GROMACS .gro file of C-alpha atoms in nm:
model
  448
    1MET     CA    1  -0.017   0.010  -0.010
    2ASP     CA    2   0.148   0.276  -0.095
    3ILE     CA    3   0.095   0.661   0.122
    4SER     CA    4  -0.098   0.837  -0.133
    5SER     CA    5  -0.384   0.563  -0.112
    6LEU     CA    6  -0.332   0.528   0.254
    7ILE     CA    7  -0.438   0.874   0.295
    8SER     CA    8  -0.690   0.845   0.071
    9GLY     CA    9  -0.855   0.550   0.295
   10ILE     CA   10  -0.820   0.730   0.622
   11GLY     CA   11  -0.968   1.015   0.470
   12GLY     CA   12  -1.258   0.873   0.236
   13GLY     CA   13  -1.345   0.675   0.559
   14GLY     CA   14  -1.430   1.033   0.759
   15LEU     CA   15  -1.462   0.817   1.102
   16THR     CA   16  -1.152   0.596   1.091
   17VAL     CA   17  -0.974   0.771   1.385
   18LEU     CA   18  -1.295   0.806   1.606
   19TRP     CA   19  -1.393   0.422   1.556
   20PHE     CA   20  -1.028   0.360   1.670
   21VAL     CA   21  -1.030   0.582   1.920
   22VAL     CA   22  -1.371   0.431   2.057
   23ALA     CA   23  -1.237   0.086   2.062
   24LEU     CA   24  -0.896   0.129   2.208
   25SER     CA   25  -1.075   0.371   2.482
   26ILE     CA   26  -1.318   0.105   2.571
   27ILE     CA   27  -1.024  -0.168   2.582
   28VAL     CA   28  -0.811   0.052   2.792
   29ALA     CA   29  -1.044   0.172   3.027
   30ILE     CA   30  -1.141  -0.224   3.093
   31HIS     CA   31  -0.778  -0.261   3.151
   32GLU     CA   32  -0.705  -0.020   3.401
   33TYR     CA   33  -1.002  -0.064   3.572
   34GLY     CA   34  -0.916  -0.399   3.607
   35HIS     CA   35  -0.581  -0.270   3.783
   36TYR     CA   36  -0.738  -0.023   3.977
   37ILE     CA   37  -1.030  -0.231   4.135
   38VAL     CA   38  -0.784  -0.526   4.249
   39GLY     CA   39  -0.547  -0.269   4.373
   40ARG     CA   40  -0.801  -0.144   4.587
   41TRP     CA   41  -0.944  -0.479   4.693
   42SER     CA   42  -0.576  -0.539   4.754
   43GLY     CA   43  -0.519  -0.225   4.994
   44ILE     CA   44  -0.343  -0.031   4.765
   45GLY     CA   45  -0.433   0.321   4.694
   46ALA     CA   46  -0.432   0.495   4.361
   47ASP     CA   47  -0.375   0.889   4.286
   48VAL     CA   48  -0.484   0.894   3.907
   49PHE     CA   49  -0.692   0.680   3.686
   50SER     CA   50  -0.623   0.836   3.360
   51LEU     CA   51  -0.794   0.787   3.024
   52GLY     CA   52  -0.522   0.894   2.745
   53PHE     CA   53  -0.204   1.114   2.798
   54GLY     CA   54  -0.086   1.448   2.807
   55PRO     CA   55  -0.299   1.762   2.864
   56VAL     CA   56  -0.598   1.698   3.099
   57ILE     CA   57  -0.935   1.794   2.930
   58TYR     CA   58  -1.158   1.686   3.265
   59SER     CA   59  -1.096   1.581   3.593
   60ARG     CA   60  -1.241   1.497   3.923
   61TYR     CA   61  -1.169   1.383   4.257
   62ASP     CA   62  -1.355   1.100   4.432
   63LYS     CA   63  -1.409   1.008   4.795
   64ARG     CA   64  -1.072   0.821   4.851
   65GLY     CA   65  -0.852   1.105   4.698
   66THR     CA   66  -0.830   0.908   4.344
   67LYS     CA   67  -0.792   1.174   4.018
   68TRP     CA   68  -1.037   1.061   3.762
   69GLN     CA   69  -0.929   1.207   3.441
   70ILE     CA   70  -0.950   1.204   3.036
   71ALA     CA   71  -0.650   1.322   2.898
   72ALA     CA   72  -0.608   1.478   2.499
   73ILE     CA   73  -0.393   1.226   2.347
   74PRO     CA   74  -0.657   0.889   2.345
   75LEU     CA   75  -0.355   0.662   2.297
   76GLY     CA   76  -0.414   0.471   2.618
   77GLY     CA   77  -0.429   0.501   2.985
   78TYR     CA   78  -0.262   0.427   3.326
   79VAL     CA   79  -0.338   0.381   3.680
   80LYS     CA   80  -0.089   0.610   3.906
   81PHE     CA   81  -0.054   0.401   4.258
   82LYS     CA   82   0.053   0.556   4.571
   83GLY     CA   83   0.426   0.553   4.594
   84ASP     CA   84   0.447   0.548   4.203
   85ALA     CA   85   0.685   0.828   4.072
   86ASN     CA   86   0.537   0.810   3.723
   87ALA     CA   87   0.271   0.631   3.465
   88ALA     CA   88   0.505   0.359   3.430
   89SER     CA   89   0.484   0.271   3.820
   90GLY     CA   90   0.856   0.347   3.875
   91LYS     CA   91   0.931   0.401   4.243
   92ASP     CA   92   0.933   0.778   4.373
   93GLY     CA   93   1.204   0.704   4.649
   94GLU     CA   94   1.200   1.008   4.828
   95ALA     CA   95   0.823   0.953   4.873
   96MET     CA   96   0.855   0.659   5.004
   97GLU     CA   97   1.122   0.725   5.234
   98GLY     CA   98   0.887   0.992   5.435
   99MET     CA   99   0.613   0.718   5.462
  100THR     CA  100   0.498   0.557   5.773
  101ASP     CA  101   0.500   0.158   5.749
  102GLU     CA  102   0.103   0.189   5.746
  103GLU     CA  103   0.095   0.453   5.488
  104ARG     CA  104   0.389   0.216   5.286
  105ARG     CA  105   0.156  -0.062   5.301
  106HIS     CA  106  -0.118   0.115   5.089
  107THR     CA  107   0.171   0.179   4.799
  108MET     CA  108   0.247  -0.009   4.527
  109HIS     CA  109   0.595  -0.074   4.612
  110GLY     CA  110   0.505  -0.130   4.963
  111ALA     CA  111   0.252  -0.362   4.968
  112PRO     CA  112   0.267  -0.735   5.000
  113LEU     CA  113   0.421  -0.935   4.692
  114TRP     CA  114   0.090  -1.116   4.606
  115ALA     CA  115  -0.121  -0.779   4.601
  116ARG     CA  116   0.132  -0.638   4.356
  117ALA     CA  117   0.122  -0.946   4.157
  118ALA     CA  118  -0.282  -0.977   4.141
  119THR     CA  119  -0.321  -0.602   4.076
  120VAL     CA  120  -0.084  -0.623   3.773
  121LEU     CA  121  -0.214  -0.955   3.657
  122ALA     CA  122  -0.599  -0.796   3.724
  123GLY     CA  123  -0.508  -0.588   3.380
  124PRO     CA  124  -0.497  -0.857   3.131
  125VAL     CA  125  -0.749  -1.045   3.303
  126PHE     CA  126  -0.997  -0.773   3.280
  127ASN     CA  127  -0.961  -0.803   2.891
  128PHE     CA  128  -1.051  -1.135   2.879
  129ILE     CA  129  -1.304  -1.108   3.090
  130LEU     CA  130  -1.427  -0.841   2.843
  131SER     CA  131  -1.391  -1.046   2.524
  132ILE     CA  132  -1.554  -1.357   2.700
  133ILE     CA  133  -1.874  -1.145   2.772
  134ILE     CA  134  -1.885  -0.985   2.418
  135PHE     CA  135  -1.859  -1.303   2.271
  136THR     CA  136  -2.131  -1.478   2.506
  137GLY     CA  137  -2.348  -1.234   2.443
  138VAL     CA  138  -2.290  -1.217   2.064
  139MET     CA  139  -2.361  -1.613   2.053
  140MET     CA  140  -2.663  -1.569   2.268
  141PHE     CA  141  -2.803  -1.290   2.036
  142ASN     CA  142  -2.750  -1.471   1.721
  143GLY     CA  143  -2.862  -1.797   1.842
  144GLN     CA  144  -2.784  -2.142   1.682
  145ILE     CA  145  -3.007  -2.321   1.386
  146GLY     CA  146  -3.186  -2.576   1.495
  147SER     CA  147  -3.173  -2.957   1.350
  148LYS     CA  148  -3.457  -2.812   1.103
  149LEU     CA  149  -3.381  -2.567   0.842
  150ILE     CA  150  -3.647  -2.313   0.858
  151VAL     CA  151  -3.626  -2.008   0.628
  152GLY     CA  152  -3.609  -1.662   0.772
  153GLU     CA  153  -3.546  -1.351   0.546
  154ILE     CA  154  -3.510  -1.426   0.207
  155TRP     CA  155  -3.167  -1.218   0.084
  156ASP     CA  156  -3.232  -1.002  -0.278
  157LEU     CA  157  -3.069  -1.219  -0.517
  158PRO     CA  158  -3.047  -1.165  -0.910
  159ASP     CA  159  -3.310  -1.458  -0.981
  160ALA     CA  160  -3.557  -1.346  -0.714
  161PRO     CA  161  -3.842  -1.348  -0.663
  162TYR     CA  162  -3.900  -1.677  -0.562
  163GLU     CA  163  -4.164  -1.896  -0.429
  164LEU     CA  164  -3.997  -1.994  -0.117
  165GLN     CA  165  -4.116  -1.831   0.192
  166GLN     CA  166  -4.049  -1.696   0.486
  167GLY     CA  167  -4.131  -2.002   0.799
  168ASP     CA  168  -4.115  -2.266   0.554
  169VAL     CA  169  -3.963  -2.579   0.667
  170VAL     CA  170  -3.723  -2.704   0.406
  171THR     CA  171  -3.673  -3.101   0.388
  172ALA     CA  172  -3.529  -3.125   0.067
  173ILE     CA  173  -3.370  -2.953  -0.215
  174ALA     CA  174  -3.358  -3.083  -0.588
  175GLY     CA  175  -3.486  -3.407  -0.438
  176THR     CA  176  -3.255  -3.479  -0.239
  177ALA     CA  177  -3.337  -3.486   0.141
  178ILE     CA  178  -3.131  -3.255   0.370
  179PRO     CA  179  -2.953  -3.356   0.660
  180SER     CA  180  -2.956  -3.217   1.018
  181PHE     CA  181  -2.745  -2.923   1.069
  182ASP     CA  182  -2.635  -3.147   1.380
  183ASP     CA  183  -2.412  -3.296   1.118
  184PRO     CA  184  -2.200  -3.061   0.971
  185GLU     CA  185  -1.992  -3.318   0.760
  186ALA     CA  186  -2.276  -3.445   0.605
  187PHE     CA  187  -2.472  -3.106   0.515
  188ASP     CA  188  -2.121  -3.009   0.355
  189ALA     CA  189  -2.124  -3.323   0.160
  190PHE     CA  190  -2.498  -3.229   0.067
  191ALA     CA  191  -2.430  -2.899  -0.036
  192LYS     CA  192  -2.137  -2.967  -0.271
  193ALA     CA  193  -2.346  -3.243  -0.453
  194MET     CA  194  -2.643  -2.956  -0.520
  195PRO     CA  195  -2.692  -2.910  -0.890
  196LYS     CA  196  -2.532  -2.586  -1.001
  197GLU     CA  197  -2.860  -2.409  -1.082
  198ALA     CA  198  -2.984  -2.029  -0.999
  199VAL     CA  199  -3.334  -2.221  -0.909
  200LEU     CA  200  -3.377  -2.490  -0.753
  201THR     CA  201  -3.698  -2.688  -0.625
  202TYR     CA  202  -3.756  -2.675  -0.269
  203THR     CA  203  -3.952  -2.924  -0.075
  204VAL     CA  204  -4.105  -2.746   0.250
  205GLU     CA  205  -4.355  -2.794   0.486
  206ARG     CA  206  -4.595  -2.502   0.514
  207GLY     CA  207  -4.905  -2.487   0.689
  208GLY     CA  208  -4.933  -2.839   0.744
  209GLU     CA  209  -4.910  -2.916   0.364
  210THR     CA  210  -4.608  -3.004   0.185
  211LEU     CA  211  -4.510  -2.816  -0.125
  212ASP     CA  212  -4.248  -2.824  -0.398
  213VAL     CA  213  -4.179  -2.443  -0.482
  214SER     CA  214  -3.856  -2.270  -0.639
  215GLY     CA  215  -3.580  -2.150  -0.463
  216PRO     CA  216  -3.206  -1.987  -0.491
  217PHE     CA  217  -2.936  -2.171  -0.497
  218LEU     CA  218  -2.851  -2.245  -0.117
  219TYR     CA  219  -2.488  -2.097  -0.144
  220PRO     CA  220  -2.477  -1.806  -0.365
  221PRO     CA  221  -2.209  -1.619  -0.450
  222MET     CA  222  -2.295  -1.295  -0.215
  223VAL     CA  223  -2.074  -1.138   0.004
  224GLN     CA  224  -2.246  -1.170   0.328
  225SER     CA  225  -1.912  -1.078   0.524
  226LEU     CA  226  -1.627  -0.841   0.427
  227ALA     CA  227  -1.273  -0.881   0.559
  228PRO     CA  228  -1.106  -0.539   0.644
  229ARG     CA  229  -0.834  -0.432   0.457
  230SER     CA  230  -0.861  -0.705   0.198
  231ALA     CA  231  -0.859  -0.664  -0.199
  232ALA     CA  232  -1.259  -0.680  -0.200
  233TYR     CA  233  -1.260  -0.407   0.067
  234ASN     CA  234  -1.028  -0.186  -0.100
  235ALA     CA  235  -1.204  -0.266  -0.441
  236GLY     CA  236  -1.515  -0.114  -0.282
  237LEU     CA  237  -1.711  -0.436  -0.294
  238GLU     CA  238  -1.996  -0.401  -0.037
  239VAL     CA  239  -2.228  -0.671   0.192
  240GLY     CA  240  -2.493  -0.759  -0.023
  241ASP     CA  241  -2.305  -0.759  -0.374
  242VAL     CA  242  -2.367  -1.082  -0.568
  243PHE     CA  243  -2.134  -1.206  -0.818
  244THR     CA  244  -2.291  -1.333  -1.144
  245ALA     CA  245  -1.980  -1.384  -1.377
  246ILE     CA  246  -1.632  -1.442  -1.347
  247ASP     CA  247  -1.396  -1.324  -1.677
  248GLY     CA  248  -1.739  -1.327  -1.853
  249THR     CA  249  -1.823  -1.715  -1.729
  250PRO     CA  250  -2.185  -1.680  -1.526
  251ILE     CA  251  -2.177  -1.830  -1.157
  252VAL     CA  252  -2.436  -1.959  -0.939
  253ALA     CA  253  -2.245  -2.096  -0.663
  254PHE     CA  254  -2.012  -1.958  -0.405
  255SER     CA  255  -1.783  -2.246  -0.432
  256GLN     CA  256  -1.730  -2.154  -0.798
  257LEU     CA  257  -1.596  -1.817  -0.682
  258LYS     CA  258  -1.410  -1.986  -0.430
  259GLU     CA  259  -1.209  -2.219  -0.659
  260ALA     CA  260  -1.163  -1.975  -0.919
  261VAL     CA  261  -0.977  -1.734  -0.658
  262GLU     CA  262  -0.751  -2.027  -0.496
  263GLY     CA  263  -0.703  -2.187  -0.856
  264GLY     CA  264  -0.596  -1.839  -1.010
  265GLU     CA  265  -0.289  -1.820  -0.769
  266GLY     CA  266  -0.296  -1.431  -0.800
  267ARG     CA  267  -0.412  -1.391  -1.154
  268THR     CA  268  -0.641  -1.027  -1.133
  269MET     CA  269  -0.972  -1.163  -1.224
  270ALA     CA  270  -1.276  -0.938  -1.386
  271LEU     CA  271  -1.577  -0.990  -1.158
  272THR     CA  272  -1.923  -0.916  -1.297
  273VAL     CA  273  -2.129  -0.800  -0.963
  274ASP     CA  274  -2.513  -0.744  -0.898
  275ARG     CA  275  -2.578  -0.467  -0.639
  276ALA     CA  276  -2.929  -0.421  -0.593
  277GLY     CA  277  -3.033  -0.466  -0.955
  278THR     CA  278  -2.722  -0.229  -1.084
  279VAL     CA  279  -2.439  -0.443  -1.289
  280ASP     CA  280  -2.093  -0.337  -1.265
  281GLN     CA  281  -1.761  -0.525  -1.294
  282PHE     CA  282  -1.474  -0.499  -1.056
  283ASP     CA  283  -1.098  -0.638  -1.139
  284LEU     CA  284  -0.957  -0.819  -0.851
  285THR     CA  285  -0.614  -0.932  -0.761
  286PRO     CA  286  -0.627  -1.182  -0.514
  287ARG     CA  287  -0.365  -1.167  -0.211
  288ARG     CA  288  -0.160  -1.444  -0.051
  289VAL     CA  289  -0.348  -1.490   0.320
  290ASP     CA  290  -0.139  -1.691   0.570
  291GLU     CA  291  -0.459  -1.882   0.772
  292PRO     CA  292  -0.417  -2.058   1.088
  293GLN     CA  293  -0.480  -2.431   1.122
  294ALA     CA  294  -0.588  -2.637   1.373
  295ASP     CA  295  -0.273  -2.807   1.434
  296GLY     CA  296  -0.120  -2.479   1.500
  297GLY     CA  297   0.064  -2.404   1.167
  298PHE     CA  298  -0.023  -2.217   0.904
  299VAL     CA  299  -0.119  -2.240   0.552
  300THR     CA  300  -0.107  -1.975   0.254
  301HIS     CA  301  -0.409  -1.935   0.047
  302TRP     CA  302  -0.523  -1.706  -0.238
  303ARG     CA  303  -0.800  -1.467  -0.120
  304ILE     CA  304  -0.997  -1.179  -0.194
  305GLY     CA  305  -1.145  -1.139   0.174
  306ILE     CA  306  -1.517  -1.191   0.168
  307GLY     CA  307  -1.745  -1.462   0.331
  308GLY     CA  308  -2.059  -1.604   0.183
  309GLY     CA  309  -2.359  -1.800   0.338
  310LEU     CA  310  -2.697  -1.933   0.302
  311ALA     CA  311  -2.948  -1.760   0.021
  312PHE     CA  312  -3.162  -1.675   0.327
  313GLU     CA  313  -3.164  -1.612   0.705
  314PRO     CA  314  -3.231  -1.930   0.861
  315ALA     CA  315  -3.459  -1.936   1.178
  316THR     CA  316  -3.243  -1.955   1.503
  317GLU     CA  317  -3.281  -2.107   1.832
  318THR     CA  318  -3.212  -1.936   2.165
  319LEU     CA  319  -2.851  -2.058   2.265
  320PRO     CA  320  -2.863  -2.129   2.623
  321VAL     CA  321  -2.646  -1.920   2.860
  322GLY     CA  322  -2.376  -2.205   2.961
  323GLU     CA  323  -2.327  -2.310   2.606
  324ALA     CA  324  -2.282  -1.961   2.474
  325PHE     CA  325  -2.036  -1.910   2.770
  326LEU     CA  326  -1.826  -2.185   2.689
  327ALA     CA  327  -1.838  -2.095   2.322
  328GLY     CA  328  -1.726  -1.743   2.451
  329VAL     CA  329  -1.426  -1.887   2.665
  330ARG     CA  330  -1.331  -2.113   2.350
  331GLN     CA  331  -1.321  -1.811   2.093
  332THR     CA  332  -1.128  -1.637   2.353
  333GLY     CA  333  -0.901  -1.907   2.385
  334ARG     CA  334  -0.843  -1.938   1.979
  335ILE     CA  335  -0.806  -1.585   1.976
  336MET     CA  336  -0.489  -1.612   2.211
  337GLU     CA  337  -0.351  -1.944   2.055
  338GLY     CA  338  -0.366  -1.803   1.723
  339SER     CA  339  -0.164  -1.511   1.822
  340VAL     CA  340   0.110  -1.672   1.967
  341SER     CA  341   0.138  -1.918   1.697
  342GLY     CA  342   0.123  -1.636   1.444
  343LEU     CA  343   0.414  -1.451   1.633
  344TYR     CA  344   0.609  -1.747   1.627
  345HIS     CA  345   0.571  -1.832   1.265
  346MET     CA  346   0.648  -1.481   1.190
  347ILE     CA  347   1.003  -1.457   1.388
  348THR     CA  348   1.107  -1.809   1.245
  349GLY     CA  349   1.006  -1.677   0.891
  350ALA     CA  350   0.726  -1.925   0.808
  351ILE     CA  351   0.473  -1.644   0.735
  352SER     CA  352   0.528  -1.306   0.611
  353SER     CA  353   0.590  -1.017   0.885
  354CYS     CA  354   0.339  -0.847   0.734
  355ASN     CA  355   0.054  -1.015   0.944
  356LEU     CA  356   0.167  -0.776   1.210
  357SER     CA  357  -0.058  -0.458   1.194
  358GLY     CA  358   0.028  -0.141   1.360
  359PRO     CA  359  -0.172   0.141   1.472
  360VAL     CA  360  -0.288   0.275   1.095
  361GLY     CA  361  -0.374  -0.104   1.028
  362ILE     CA  362  -0.577  -0.141   1.351
  363ALA     CA  363  -0.784   0.192   1.271
  364GLN     CA  364  -0.854   0.123   0.935
  365THR     CA  365  -1.014  -0.231   1.107
  366SER     CA  366  -1.189  -0.041   1.314
  367SER     CA  367  -1.376   0.184   1.080
  368ALA     CA  368  -1.413  -0.138   0.868
  369MET     CA  369  -1.598  -0.333   1.106
  370ALA     CA  370  -1.795  -0.023   1.224
  371SER     CA  371  -1.906   0.032   0.865
  372GLN     CA  372  -2.026  -0.331   0.875
  373GLY     CA  373  -2.273  -0.275   1.168
  374ALA     CA  374  -2.271  -0.254   1.541
  375GLN     CA  375  -2.259  -0.627   1.595
  376SER     CA  376  -1.928  -0.673   1.369
  377PHE     CA  377  -1.761  -0.376   1.550
  378ILE     CA  378  -1.852  -0.488   1.901
  379TRP     CA  379  -1.695  -0.824   1.808
  380PHE     CA  380  -1.377  -0.671   1.682
  381ILE     CA  381  -1.356  -0.502   2.007
  382ALA     CA  382  -1.345  -0.836   2.175
  383VAL     CA  383  -1.080  -0.975   1.937
  384LEU     CA  384  -0.890  -0.636   2.009
  385SER     CA  385  -0.912  -0.660   2.380
  386THR     CA  386  -0.798  -1.059   2.379
  387ALA     CA  387  -0.466  -0.969   2.163
  388ILE     CA  388  -0.389  -0.651   2.371
  389GLY     CA  389  -0.436  -0.850   2.741
  390LEU     CA  390  -0.216  -1.137   2.558
  391LEU     CA  391   0.056  -0.867   2.473
  392ASN     CA  392   0.051  -0.726   2.791
  393LEU     CA  393   0.162  -1.080   2.920
  394PHE     CA  394   0.448  -1.086   2.732
  395PRO     CA  395   0.741  -1.107   2.926
  396ILE     CA  396   0.883  -0.732   2.853
  397PRO     CA  397   0.979  -0.454   3.131
  398MET     CA  398   0.736  -0.211   3.064
  399LEU     CA  399   0.458  -0.435   3.006
  400ASP     CA  400   0.263  -0.625   3.284
  401GLY     CA  401   0.425  -0.928   3.205
  402GLY     CA  402   0.758  -0.778   3.276
  403HIS     CA  403   0.629  -0.687   3.606
  404LEU     CA  404   0.543  -1.029   3.674
  405VAL     CA  405   0.878  -1.138   3.585
  406PHE     CA  406   0.986  -0.912   3.865
  407TYR     CA  407   0.778  -1.049   4.110
  408ALA     CA  408   0.862  -1.391   4.030
  409TYR     CA  409   1.232  -1.329   4.088
  410GLU     CA  410   1.164  -1.137   4.442
  411ALA     CA  411   0.950  -1.454   4.520
  412VAL     CA  412   1.243  -1.673   4.433
  413THR     CA  413   1.500  -1.421   4.587
  414GLY     CA  414   1.319  -1.303   4.855
  415LYS     CA  415   1.398  -0.930   4.755
  416PRO     CA  416   1.316  -0.712   4.446
  417PRO     CA  417   1.576  -0.643   4.163
  418ALA     CA  418   1.784  -0.338   4.238
  419ASP     CA  419   1.670  -0.008   4.154
  420GLY     CA  420   1.920   0.063   3.890
  421VAL     CA  421   1.876  -0.275   3.713
  422LEU     CA  422   1.493  -0.202   3.678
  423ARG     CA  423   1.566   0.143   3.543
  424ILE     CA  424   1.784  -0.017   3.285
  425LEU     CA  425   1.545  -0.281   3.196
  426MET     CA  426   1.276  -0.084   3.191
  427THR     CA  427   1.424   0.139   2.909
  428ALA     CA  428   1.535  -0.128   2.733
  429GLY     CA  429   1.154  -0.246   2.743
  430LEU     CA  430   1.064   0.108   2.651
  431VAL     CA  431   1.288   0.063   2.324
  432LEU     CA  432   1.166  -0.246   2.248
  433VAL     CA  433   0.806  -0.200   2.270
  434LEU     CA  434   0.862   0.147   2.066
  435SER     CA  435   1.042  -0.053   1.783
  436MET     CA  436   0.748  -0.273   1.803
  437MET     CA  437   0.518   0.009   1.696
  438VAL     CA  438   0.736   0.110   1.430
  439PHE     CA  439   0.746  -0.234   1.274
  440GLY     CA  440   0.414  -0.252   1.307
  441LEU     CA  441   0.359   0.141   1.147
  442THR     CA  442   0.618   0.033   0.863
  443ASN     CA  443   0.395  -0.250   0.764
  444ASP     CA  444   0.070  -0.061   0.725
  445LEU     CA  445   0.264   0.168   0.516
  446PHE     CA  446   0.467  -0.058   0.303
  447CYS     CA  447   0.291  -0.421   0.273
  448PRO     CA  448   0.038  -0.517   0.001
   0.00000   0.00000   0.00000
């Protein structure tokens, strides 16, 4: 991506920076509140709770003497505990020397080891809790498809209208009985064997009768989700677009589009698209994408960055709270596992380092997800919250994980690292974190 297109993308989006600030502020607020509240529960007082850095825009003091403030630079936040010299939790030696033992107990540096460790760990843990809550809520809201395929809203496709109606219970398509959704492999095999025709005969149950009616191909080549910063997104495709031809050859199935993209090995394709009755053509060049696998490895595929689905929204059943919660926990775990695996494979050179985004890339993704609706944006917040929580656990001085390493050293040796050593390590950690940010920003500017 060149700089001119980057600036154009940001300007054209208009709200890119705003959505990035909203997402980051929510995540940072939760993270820092985790530090604050667990610190308070552990007997550690806080002088300042800040959302943002730099000049203070708004502030107030609570009854405990903590200053709650919003600062002008919304790129993070911090809690300054009693006894801290700065936002990075450096020790204020002069202030500590003038304190009584009771006063020192209520500082970050004079509290018991368990209290300090719990306070530091709470930030990332609260990020993970936020992610699990969001994933659980979204899964409960969306529900799950039952064992029967019941037609909900039918999407606007080029060959509509159909005789298929909302509320129909589909029992067969093109003369073949539909397997249960409870058996994904059988349903996938059924979909692959379906005749590649734009209009098919559906056998449905409607009002106590069994009818044969016309309906769409079950998995049409329709854009139902759009990956931010992908080839399709950058080309101007939108959710709801329907592909009708590839290089002039008509298609009716999403699988036909998928096969053409994956088999083209990066060749530019002329894609004919129907958008609410208006036909246009887009020239798209698929991109190499490193995708995580179940075994923890990565496989490189050619992708344009769209997702498909059924030709209609299937009716769903409410997902029990327990199942939704476990699904939310598993989703959070998958993101953590994928992040660690991705970083490892980038370091070893197995996949491209361009998979690591910087602040501009994250801002663009925030805006893109917001443009696809509230649910997509909220889901993105959960994904980003998990990633930030995990990043903070890395054993790098300046980050929460670095502090936990220092506490582990203290637990083993019976004394904390020397103040001089801590200052050197914290400086090295700052240099490393800033280097990672510059590397990510470089990727944003120059990676395809």
